[in-house]
XYZ file of C-alpha atoms in Angstrom:
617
model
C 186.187 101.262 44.337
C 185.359 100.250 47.754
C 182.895 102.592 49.946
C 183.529 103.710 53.328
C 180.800 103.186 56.131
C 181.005 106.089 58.177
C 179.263 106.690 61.477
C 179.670 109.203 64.606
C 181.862 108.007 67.462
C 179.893 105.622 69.619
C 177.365 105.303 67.366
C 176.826 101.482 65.751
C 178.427 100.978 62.506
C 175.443 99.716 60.780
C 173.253 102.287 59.825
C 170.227 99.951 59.304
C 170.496 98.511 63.505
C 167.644 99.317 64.842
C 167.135 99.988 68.638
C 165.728 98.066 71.318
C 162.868 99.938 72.410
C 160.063 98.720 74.863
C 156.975 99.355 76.957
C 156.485 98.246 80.015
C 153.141 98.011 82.051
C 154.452 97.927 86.159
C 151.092 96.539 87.107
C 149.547 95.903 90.939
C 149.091 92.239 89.974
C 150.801 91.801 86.820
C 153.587 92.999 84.840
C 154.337 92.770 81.204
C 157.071 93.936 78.754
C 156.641 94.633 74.376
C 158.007 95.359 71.756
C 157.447 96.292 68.281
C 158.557 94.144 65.155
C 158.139 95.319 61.978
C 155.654 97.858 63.303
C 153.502 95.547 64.998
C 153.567 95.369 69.190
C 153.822 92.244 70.924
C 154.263 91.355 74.397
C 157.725 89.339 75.296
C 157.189 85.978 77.154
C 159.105 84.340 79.417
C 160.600 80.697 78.866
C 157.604 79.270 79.427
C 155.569 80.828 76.952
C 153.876 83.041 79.571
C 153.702 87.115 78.756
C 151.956 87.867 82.424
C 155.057 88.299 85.074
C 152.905 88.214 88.446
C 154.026 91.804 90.537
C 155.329 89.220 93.186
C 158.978 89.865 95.495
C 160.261 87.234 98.204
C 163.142 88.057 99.932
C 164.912 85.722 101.565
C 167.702 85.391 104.105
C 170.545 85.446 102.293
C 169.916 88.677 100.851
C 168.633 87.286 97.404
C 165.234 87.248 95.858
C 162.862 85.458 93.929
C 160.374 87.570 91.521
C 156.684 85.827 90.092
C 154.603 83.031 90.166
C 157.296 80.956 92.177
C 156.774 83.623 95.043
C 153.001 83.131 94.497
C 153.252 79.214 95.271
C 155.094 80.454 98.508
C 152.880 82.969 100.224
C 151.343 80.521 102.680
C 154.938 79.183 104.031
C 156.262 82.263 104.119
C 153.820 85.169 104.652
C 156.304 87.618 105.838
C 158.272 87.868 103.214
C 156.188 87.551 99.567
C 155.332 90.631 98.504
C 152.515 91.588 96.617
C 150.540 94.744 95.394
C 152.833 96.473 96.639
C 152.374 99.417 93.933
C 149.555 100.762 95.245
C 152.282 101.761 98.102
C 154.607 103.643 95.379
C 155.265 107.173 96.813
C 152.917 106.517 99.661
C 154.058 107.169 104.008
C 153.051 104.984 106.554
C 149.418 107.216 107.438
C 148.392 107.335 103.908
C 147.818 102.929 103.608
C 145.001 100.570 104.908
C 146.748 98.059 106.484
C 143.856 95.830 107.677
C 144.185 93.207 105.699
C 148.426 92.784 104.570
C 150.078 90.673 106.595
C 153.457 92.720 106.420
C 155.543 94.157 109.210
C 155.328 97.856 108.211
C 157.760 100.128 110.088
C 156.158 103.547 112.019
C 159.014 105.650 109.621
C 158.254 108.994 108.234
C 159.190 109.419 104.709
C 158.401 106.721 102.376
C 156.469 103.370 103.367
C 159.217 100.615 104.582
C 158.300 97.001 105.135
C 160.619 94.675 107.040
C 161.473 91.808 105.358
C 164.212 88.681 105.908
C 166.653 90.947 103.159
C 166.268 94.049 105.824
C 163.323 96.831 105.339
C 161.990 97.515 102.311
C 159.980 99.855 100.055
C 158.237 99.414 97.797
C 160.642 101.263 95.061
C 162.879 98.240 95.825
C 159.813 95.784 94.895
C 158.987 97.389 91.731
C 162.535 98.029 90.945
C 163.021 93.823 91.282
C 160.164 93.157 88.768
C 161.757 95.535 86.168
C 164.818 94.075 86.460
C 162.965 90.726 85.522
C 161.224 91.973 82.633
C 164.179 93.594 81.369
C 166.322 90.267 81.748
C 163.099 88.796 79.601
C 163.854 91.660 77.106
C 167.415 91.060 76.392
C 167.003 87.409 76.030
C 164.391 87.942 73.596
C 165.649 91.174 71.894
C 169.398 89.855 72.099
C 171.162 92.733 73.811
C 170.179 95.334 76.162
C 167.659 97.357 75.859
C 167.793 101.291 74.609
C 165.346 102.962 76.207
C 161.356 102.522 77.881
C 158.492 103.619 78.276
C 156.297 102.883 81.485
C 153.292 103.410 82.278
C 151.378 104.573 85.459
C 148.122 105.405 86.681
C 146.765 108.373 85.172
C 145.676 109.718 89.162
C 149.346 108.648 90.256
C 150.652 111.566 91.769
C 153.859 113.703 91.618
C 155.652 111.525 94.217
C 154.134 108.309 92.624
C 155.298 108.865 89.314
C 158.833 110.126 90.751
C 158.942 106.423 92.530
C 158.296 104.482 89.699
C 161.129 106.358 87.973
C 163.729 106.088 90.731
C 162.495 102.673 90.489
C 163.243 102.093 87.243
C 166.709 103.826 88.095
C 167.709 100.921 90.319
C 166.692 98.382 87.736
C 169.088 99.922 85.229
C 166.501 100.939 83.173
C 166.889 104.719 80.835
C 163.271 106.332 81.027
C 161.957 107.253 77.574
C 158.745 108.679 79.126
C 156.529 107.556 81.871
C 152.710 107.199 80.267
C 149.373 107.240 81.537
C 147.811 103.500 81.338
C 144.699 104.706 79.902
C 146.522 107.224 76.990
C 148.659 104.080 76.426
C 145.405 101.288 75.822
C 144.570 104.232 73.658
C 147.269 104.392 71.439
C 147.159 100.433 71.035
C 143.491 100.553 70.304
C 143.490 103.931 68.173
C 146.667 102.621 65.618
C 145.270 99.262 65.863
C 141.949 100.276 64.493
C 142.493 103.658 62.226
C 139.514 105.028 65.035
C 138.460 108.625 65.284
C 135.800 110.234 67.470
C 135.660 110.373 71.410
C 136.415 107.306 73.588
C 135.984 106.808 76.809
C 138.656 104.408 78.636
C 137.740 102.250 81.511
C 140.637 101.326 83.235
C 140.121 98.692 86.321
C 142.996 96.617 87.326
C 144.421 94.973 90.687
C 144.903 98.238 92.882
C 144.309 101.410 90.174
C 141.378 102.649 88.711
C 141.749 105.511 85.763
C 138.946 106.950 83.688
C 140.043 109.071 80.416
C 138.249 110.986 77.684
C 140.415 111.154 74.469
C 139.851 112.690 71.206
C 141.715 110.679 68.366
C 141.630 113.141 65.420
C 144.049 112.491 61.754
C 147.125 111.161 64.036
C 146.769 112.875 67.107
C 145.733 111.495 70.141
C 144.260 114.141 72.850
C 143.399 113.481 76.380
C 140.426 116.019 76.962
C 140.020 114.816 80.829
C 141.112 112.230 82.923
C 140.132 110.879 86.647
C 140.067 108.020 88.936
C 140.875 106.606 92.257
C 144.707 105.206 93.041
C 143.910 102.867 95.876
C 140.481 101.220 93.853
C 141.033 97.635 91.721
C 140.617 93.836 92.378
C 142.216 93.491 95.254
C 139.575 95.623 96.855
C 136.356 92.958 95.234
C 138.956 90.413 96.958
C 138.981 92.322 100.503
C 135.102 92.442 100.136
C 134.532 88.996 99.468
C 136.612 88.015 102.985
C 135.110 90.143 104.893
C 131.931 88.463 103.841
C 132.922 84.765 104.394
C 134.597 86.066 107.810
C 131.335 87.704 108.809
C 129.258 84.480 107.765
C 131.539 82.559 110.208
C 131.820 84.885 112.730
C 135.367 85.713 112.367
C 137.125 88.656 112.464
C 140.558 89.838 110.485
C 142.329 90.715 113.669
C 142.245 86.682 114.647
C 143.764 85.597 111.163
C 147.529 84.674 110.985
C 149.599 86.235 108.546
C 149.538 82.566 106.545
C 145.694 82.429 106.686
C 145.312 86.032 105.256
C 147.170 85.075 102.598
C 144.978 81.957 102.015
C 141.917 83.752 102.188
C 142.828 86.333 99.488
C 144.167 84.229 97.057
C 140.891 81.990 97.456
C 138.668 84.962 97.086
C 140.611 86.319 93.879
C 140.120 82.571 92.424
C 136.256 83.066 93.063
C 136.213 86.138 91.798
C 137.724 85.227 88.735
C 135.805 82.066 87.794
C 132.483 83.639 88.822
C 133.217 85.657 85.149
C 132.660 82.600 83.286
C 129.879 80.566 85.656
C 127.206 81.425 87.835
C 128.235 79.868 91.125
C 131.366 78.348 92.551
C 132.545 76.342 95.436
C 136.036 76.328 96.595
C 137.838 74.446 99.254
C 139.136 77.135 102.265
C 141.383 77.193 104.694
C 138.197 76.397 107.350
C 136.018 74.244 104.678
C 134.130 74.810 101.715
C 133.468 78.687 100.499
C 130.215 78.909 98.599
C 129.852 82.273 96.355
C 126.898 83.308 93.233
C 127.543 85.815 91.005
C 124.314 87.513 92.684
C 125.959 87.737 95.829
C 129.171 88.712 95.014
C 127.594 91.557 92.739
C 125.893 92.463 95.671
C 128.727 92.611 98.034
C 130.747 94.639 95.574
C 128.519 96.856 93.660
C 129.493 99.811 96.233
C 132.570 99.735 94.584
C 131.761 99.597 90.864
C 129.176 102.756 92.118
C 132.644 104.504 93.160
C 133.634 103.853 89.179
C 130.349 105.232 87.552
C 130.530 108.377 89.837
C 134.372 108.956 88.734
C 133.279 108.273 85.397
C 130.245 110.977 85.045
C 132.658 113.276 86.921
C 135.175 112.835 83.738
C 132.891 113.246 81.337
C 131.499 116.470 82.897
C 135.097 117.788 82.926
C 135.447 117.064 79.475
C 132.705 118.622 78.325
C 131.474 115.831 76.444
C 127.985 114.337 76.684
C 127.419 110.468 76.824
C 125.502 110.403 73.221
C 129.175 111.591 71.380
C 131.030 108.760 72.390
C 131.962 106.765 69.397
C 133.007 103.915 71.315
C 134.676 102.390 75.141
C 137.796 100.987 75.450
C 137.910 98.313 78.267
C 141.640 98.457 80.031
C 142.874 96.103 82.958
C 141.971 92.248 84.156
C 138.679 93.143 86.289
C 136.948 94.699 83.755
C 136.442 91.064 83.139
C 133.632 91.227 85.659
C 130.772 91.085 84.123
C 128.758 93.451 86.187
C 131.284 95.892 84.512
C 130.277 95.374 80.998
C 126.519 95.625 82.030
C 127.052 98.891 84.012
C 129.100 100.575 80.965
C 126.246 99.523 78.569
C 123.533 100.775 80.782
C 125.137 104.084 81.327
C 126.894 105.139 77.533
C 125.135 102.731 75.186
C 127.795 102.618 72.780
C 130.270 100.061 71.676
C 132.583 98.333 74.043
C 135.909 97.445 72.955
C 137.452 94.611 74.460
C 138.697 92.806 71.727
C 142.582 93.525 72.582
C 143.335 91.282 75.630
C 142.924 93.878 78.471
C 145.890 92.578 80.363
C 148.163 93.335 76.944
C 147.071 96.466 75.902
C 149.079 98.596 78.281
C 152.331 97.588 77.312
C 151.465 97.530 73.854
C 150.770 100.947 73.791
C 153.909 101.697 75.346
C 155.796 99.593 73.020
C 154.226 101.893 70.484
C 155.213 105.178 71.831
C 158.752 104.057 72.961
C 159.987 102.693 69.582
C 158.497 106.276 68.162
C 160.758 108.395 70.711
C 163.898 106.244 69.860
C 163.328 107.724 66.548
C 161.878 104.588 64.863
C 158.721 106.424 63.041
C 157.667 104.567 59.845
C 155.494 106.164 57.244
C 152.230 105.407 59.105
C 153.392 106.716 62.516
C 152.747 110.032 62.134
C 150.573 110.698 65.421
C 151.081 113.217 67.978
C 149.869 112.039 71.924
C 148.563 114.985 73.623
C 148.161 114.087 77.924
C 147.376 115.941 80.431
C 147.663 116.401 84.166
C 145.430 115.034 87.044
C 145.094 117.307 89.321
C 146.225 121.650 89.787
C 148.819 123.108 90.759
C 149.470 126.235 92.498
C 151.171 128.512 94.963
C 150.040 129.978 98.551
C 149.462 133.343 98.350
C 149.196 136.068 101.260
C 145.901 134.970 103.507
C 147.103 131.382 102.639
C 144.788 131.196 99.541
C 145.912 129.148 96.378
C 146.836 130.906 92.988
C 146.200 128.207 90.649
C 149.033 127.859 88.343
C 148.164 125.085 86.183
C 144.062 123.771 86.419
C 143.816 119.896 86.142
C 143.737 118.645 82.797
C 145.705 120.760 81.246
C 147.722 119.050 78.181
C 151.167 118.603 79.018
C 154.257 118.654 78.570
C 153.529 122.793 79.896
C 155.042 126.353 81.111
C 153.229 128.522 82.792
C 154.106 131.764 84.495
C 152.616 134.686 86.743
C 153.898 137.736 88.235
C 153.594 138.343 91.786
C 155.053 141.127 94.012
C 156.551 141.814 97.897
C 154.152 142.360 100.427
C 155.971 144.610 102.995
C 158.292 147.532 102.232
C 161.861 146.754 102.095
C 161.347 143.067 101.632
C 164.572 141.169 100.828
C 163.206 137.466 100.640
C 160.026 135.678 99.657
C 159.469 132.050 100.764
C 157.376 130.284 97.685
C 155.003 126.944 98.871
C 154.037 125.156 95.916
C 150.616 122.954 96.261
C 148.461 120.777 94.922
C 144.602 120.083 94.821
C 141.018 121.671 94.006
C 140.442 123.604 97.291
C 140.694 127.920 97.476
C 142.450 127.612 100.405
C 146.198 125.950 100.982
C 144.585 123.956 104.339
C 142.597 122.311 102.143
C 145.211 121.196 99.775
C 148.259 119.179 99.693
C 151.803 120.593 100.293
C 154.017 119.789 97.224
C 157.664 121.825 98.051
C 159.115 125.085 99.559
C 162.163 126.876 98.549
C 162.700 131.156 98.805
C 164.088 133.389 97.054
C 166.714 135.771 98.797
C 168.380 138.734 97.312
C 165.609 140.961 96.574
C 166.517 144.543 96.190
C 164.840 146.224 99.176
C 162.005 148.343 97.069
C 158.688 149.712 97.838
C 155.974 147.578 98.895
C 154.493 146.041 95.347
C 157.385 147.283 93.440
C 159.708 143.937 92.975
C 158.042 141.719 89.798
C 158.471 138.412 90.491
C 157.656 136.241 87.736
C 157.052 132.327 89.122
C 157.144 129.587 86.531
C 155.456 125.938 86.926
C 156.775 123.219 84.360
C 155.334 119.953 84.006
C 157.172 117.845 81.640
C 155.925 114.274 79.843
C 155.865 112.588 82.604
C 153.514 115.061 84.385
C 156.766 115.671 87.045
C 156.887 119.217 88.164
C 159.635 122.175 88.305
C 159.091 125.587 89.816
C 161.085 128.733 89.601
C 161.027 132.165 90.380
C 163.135 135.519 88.801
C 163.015 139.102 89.916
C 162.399 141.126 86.458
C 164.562 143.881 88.130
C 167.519 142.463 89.753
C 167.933 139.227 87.445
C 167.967 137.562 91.438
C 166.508 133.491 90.885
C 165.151 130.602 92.224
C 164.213 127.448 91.631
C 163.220 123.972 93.178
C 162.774 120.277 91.591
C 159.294 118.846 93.231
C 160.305 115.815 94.314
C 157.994 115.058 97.856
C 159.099 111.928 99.725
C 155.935 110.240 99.755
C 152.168 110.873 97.745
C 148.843 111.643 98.689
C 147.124 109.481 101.171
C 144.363 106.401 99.758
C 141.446 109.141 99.657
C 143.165 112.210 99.584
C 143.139 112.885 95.401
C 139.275 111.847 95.337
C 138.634 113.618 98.757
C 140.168 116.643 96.684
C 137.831 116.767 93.692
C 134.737 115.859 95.962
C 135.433 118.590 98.579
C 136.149 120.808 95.369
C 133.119 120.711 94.084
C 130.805 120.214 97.513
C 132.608 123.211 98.748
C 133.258 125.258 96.261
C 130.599 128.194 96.933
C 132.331 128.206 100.871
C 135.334 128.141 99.484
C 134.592 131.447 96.991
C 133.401 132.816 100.208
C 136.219 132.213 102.276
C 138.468 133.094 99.721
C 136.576 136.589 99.275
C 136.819 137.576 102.648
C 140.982 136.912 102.603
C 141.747 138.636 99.662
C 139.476 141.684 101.515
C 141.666 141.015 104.740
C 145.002 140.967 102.867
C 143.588 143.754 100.886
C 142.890 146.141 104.925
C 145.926 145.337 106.133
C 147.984 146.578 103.029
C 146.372 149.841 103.319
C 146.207 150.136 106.643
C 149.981 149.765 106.533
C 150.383 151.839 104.013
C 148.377 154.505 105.651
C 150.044 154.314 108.854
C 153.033 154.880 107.040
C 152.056 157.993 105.226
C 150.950 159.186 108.719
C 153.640 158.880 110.878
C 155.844 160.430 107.434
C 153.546 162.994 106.568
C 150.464 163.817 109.092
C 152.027 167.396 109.101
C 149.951 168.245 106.119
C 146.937 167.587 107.379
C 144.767 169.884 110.040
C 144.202 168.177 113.090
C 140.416 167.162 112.035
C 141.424 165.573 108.805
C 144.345 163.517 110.510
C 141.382 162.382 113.251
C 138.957 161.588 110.289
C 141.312 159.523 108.615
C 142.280 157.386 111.688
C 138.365 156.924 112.330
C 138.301 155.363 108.735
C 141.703 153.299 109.658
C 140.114 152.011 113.042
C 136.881 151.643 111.592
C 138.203 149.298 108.954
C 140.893 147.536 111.506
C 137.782 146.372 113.748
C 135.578 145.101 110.708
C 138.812 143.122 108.932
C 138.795 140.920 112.392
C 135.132 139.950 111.412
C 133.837 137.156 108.580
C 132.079 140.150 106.059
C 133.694 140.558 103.079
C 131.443 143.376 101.773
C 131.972 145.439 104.811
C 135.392 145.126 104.680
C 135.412 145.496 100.872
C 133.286 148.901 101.299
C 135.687 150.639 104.698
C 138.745 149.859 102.297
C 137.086 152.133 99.796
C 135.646 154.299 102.372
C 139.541 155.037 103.830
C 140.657 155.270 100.214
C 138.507 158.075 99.314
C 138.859 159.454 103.023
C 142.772 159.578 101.898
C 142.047 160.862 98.318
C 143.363 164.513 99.482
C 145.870 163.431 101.881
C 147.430 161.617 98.945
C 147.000 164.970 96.903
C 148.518 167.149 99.270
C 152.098 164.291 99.843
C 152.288 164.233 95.545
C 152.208 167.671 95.416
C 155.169 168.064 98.163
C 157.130 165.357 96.723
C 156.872 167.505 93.127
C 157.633 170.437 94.870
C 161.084 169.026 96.434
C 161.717 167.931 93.460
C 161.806 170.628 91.439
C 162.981 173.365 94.285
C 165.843 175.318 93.129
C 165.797 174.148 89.362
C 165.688 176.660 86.141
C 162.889 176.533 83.457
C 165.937 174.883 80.664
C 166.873 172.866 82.907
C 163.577 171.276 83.345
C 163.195 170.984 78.817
């Protein structure tokens, strides 16, 4: 008798199809697409053998564009309109860039970054979105259909409005999200399956325009990021700018009298020195105003304040992760200018343990992703039982009255994550509360950046500190934030989708954890004298209250006692001392003590005038 293959509605009718899962590494000045087959990853190349896609967009005139190395071989010729490293603008406004050396027609727009371009302006959403669209092409040709699902990976310092870019990115490429995963977490995975590893690792992550640091524990399957850091506008492009600046200044030239063209030229011949000074000592290369000389020693020179900038992120990690330098097992090496070798002698100097670059460093990434895409398409085989554990970058919080921050969620906190604290109204009768949500290291929300606002209206109009509010931050897998708020009593809610229209500015995410910690007994200060100041003027509303309700009570040398307290602690909340304040509240509160007696003892008294003893049982 025959046998009937039976499968759900839009479901394939062979049970044994697998999907077409991939991971995808959206790099500053390389992209690259994998796969797995028959559990191993592998990166997809193109026609010509080649598994690098250069991060490259021309537009052109007629409204179509060209993505890769052809654009390369046309930057001189047409300046204006090849596009390149144009991640490190994902998420980012036009304030928030260094513009000195691109030779691009940004537009003065608020909002996100927009280039104009031959096609019309541009972001660069619409760049990235053009190179996935390549690499998925790439995909289907090799895979042989499209593609189910994808993983892609980001900085691990890419912020909530960078990581929401490269997913509305990936949106307009016609790509479904899986997960978006941090590069380092995703070298990681590559390296940790690869190898059967356990202990601590350190991952060094240096590419084109991102630098990421990570401390993860692998552990029996499960991979746990203990701490992560780095710096979203640091990578080889920046060694490049360096090593113009220092021919320019050798000729006497300055970047303000280069054309578009020769700005071009001189970056592209500085990357090319840059790269072949890894393999020999000295090179000589033919530039746009004669021959460019460069040693390793000097160009070590010229760049080591940058590489500094890497070790002092990288302490800063560790320190975070409570791990000393001795218990690393081992560093990974993630990202094509850790091929520097000035990098490999700096990690060796500093940790002393093994450096793992054996995986090609410009393959790892997506290999990783590959990994963890065909496992959430449900394609686990008996030795994929691991569990990735990541975590945020940076904390997030809400303003509270004084405009201090209520930290919510401290940086490197595993996610995906919930978390949820009560707060109450300020003022009696208070119908509305208007929530700011923000992000950063600093006590006060000045100091910090401003993530989303949304209120919460309906409130039934109780007592001062009576409402329970309960406000709940969610950061899913991606590390992309949700906030809402709920009144216990009324059931009255809230809630907002953080989605900012552009990031944090070049320095702003280091300038947050430097002035975090360089500030941070100032900012205890400051924050102890505004709870104190929130603190007086609650009571002193309160009291004034309870006078003009019930001053009746009192004898006319208890109500002038009291407002000497009042007064006295009015005059001292306008000042900058938080124990003064801290000791006139008290001062008024016990100056009130009886007051408060004698307005209990009434209200018990109404309330029980007129009633009978059984009544009362």
């Amino acid at each position: 008798m025959a046998l009937l293959q039976i499968s759900e509605p839009g479901e394939s009718p062979d049970p044994h199809q697998s999907k077409r899962a991939v991971g995808i590494d959206l790099g500053t000045t390389h992209s690259l697409i994998a796969t797995v087959r028959s559990g191993v990853a592998e990166c997809l190349s193109d026609h010509d053998g080649r598994v690098l896609l250069p991060s490259a967009v021309r537009y052109h005139a007629d409204r179509t564009t060209s993505v890769g190395q052809t654009v390369l071989e046309c930057r001189s010729s047409d300046p204006l309109n090849c596009f390149v490293s144009f991640k490190r603008w994902m998420g980012r406004g036009y304030k928030d860039i260094n513009r000195s050396l691109s030779p691009y027609r940004f537009l003065d727009r608020e909002g996100l970054l927009t280039i104009d371009s031959a096609a019309g302006p541009k972001t660069a959403i619409d760049m990235s979105a053009e190179v996935l669209r390549s690499l998925a092409q790439r995909a289907q040709e090799s895979l042989g259909g499209d593609i189910d699902g994808a993983v892609i990976t980001v900085p691990a310092y890419f912020d909530d409005a960078q990581r929401q870019a490269t997913k509305d990115a990936a949106t307009l490429a016609g790509i479904k999200v899986l997960r978006l995963l941090n590069e380092p977490t995703a070298a990681a995975i590559a390296y940790g399956l690869d190898q059967g590893e356990e202990g601590l690792f350190l991952v060094y992550d240096l590419g084109g325009g991102t630098f990421d640091v990570s401390v993860l524990r692998f552990s029996r399957g499960v991979f746990e990021v203990l701490a992560t850091g780095g710096d979203s506008a640091l990578g080889g492009d920046d060694f490049d700018a360096l090593i113009v600046q220092a021919w320019l200044k050798d000729l006497g030239l300055s970047l303000d009298s280069l054309s578009p063209s020769d700005r071009h030229r001189w970056l592209i011949l500085a990357r090319e020195a840059k790269e072949r000074l890894s393999a020999f000592e000295s090179v000589t290369l033919e530039g746009p105003l004669g021959q460019q000389l460069l040693d390793r020693n000097s160009f070590e020179t010229i760049t080591k304040p940058l590489l500094d900038k890497t070790m002092i992120v990288l302490r800063r990690v560790l320190r975070d992760a409570s791990v000393e330098i001795e218990a690393l097992k081992g560093a990974i090496l993630v990202g094509g200018a850790t091929r520097m070798p000035q990098v490999h002698r700096a990690l060796t100097s500093l940790l002393g343990c093994p450096i793992h670059c054996h995986l090609d460093p410009d393959e790892v990434v997506a290999m990783g992703a590959a990994l963890q895409a065909n496992l959430l398409l449900g394609q686990r085989s008996a030795s994929d039982d691991w569990l990735l554990l990541d975590v945020i970058p940076l904390s997030l919080g809400i303003e509270t009255m004084g405009g201090l921050v209520e930290k919510i969620i401290p940086r490197n906190t595993t996610i995906p994550v919930s978390r949820s604290q009560e707060f109450t109204t300020y003022k009696d009768g208070q119908t509305a509360m208007a929530f700011h949500v923000v992000q950063g290291e600093r006590e006060l929300v000045s100091d910090c950046r401003s993530l989303a606002r949304f209120e919460l209206r309906g409130l039934p109009p109780l007592n001062a500190g009576a409402a329970r509010i309960r406000v709940n931050f969610q950061v899913d897998a991606d590390g992309l934030l949700s906030v809402s708020a709920l009144e216990l009593n009324s059931g009255v809610h809230a809630s907002t989708i953080v989605k900012p229209s552009y990031g944090l500015g070049d320095e702003a995410i280091t300038r947050m954890l430097r002035d975090g910690v360089d500030h941070a007994s100032l900012d205890m200060q400051l924050r102890a004298l505004k709870e104190q100041q929130v603190e007086a003027e609650r009571m002193l509303l309160a009291v004034d209250a309870a006078l003009a309700a019930d001053s009746h009570l009192l004898t006319v040398d208890e109500q002038h006692a009291i407002q000497c307290a009042a007064d006295h602690l009015r005059s001292l909340a306008l000042q900058s001392d938080h124990h003064a304040i801290r000791n006139a509240i008290h001062a008024l509160s016990h100056q009130t003590d009886h007051f408060a007696a004698l307005r209990m003892n009434r209200a018990v008294s109404m309330a029980l005038s007129g009633r009978k003893i059984d009544e009362l049982a």
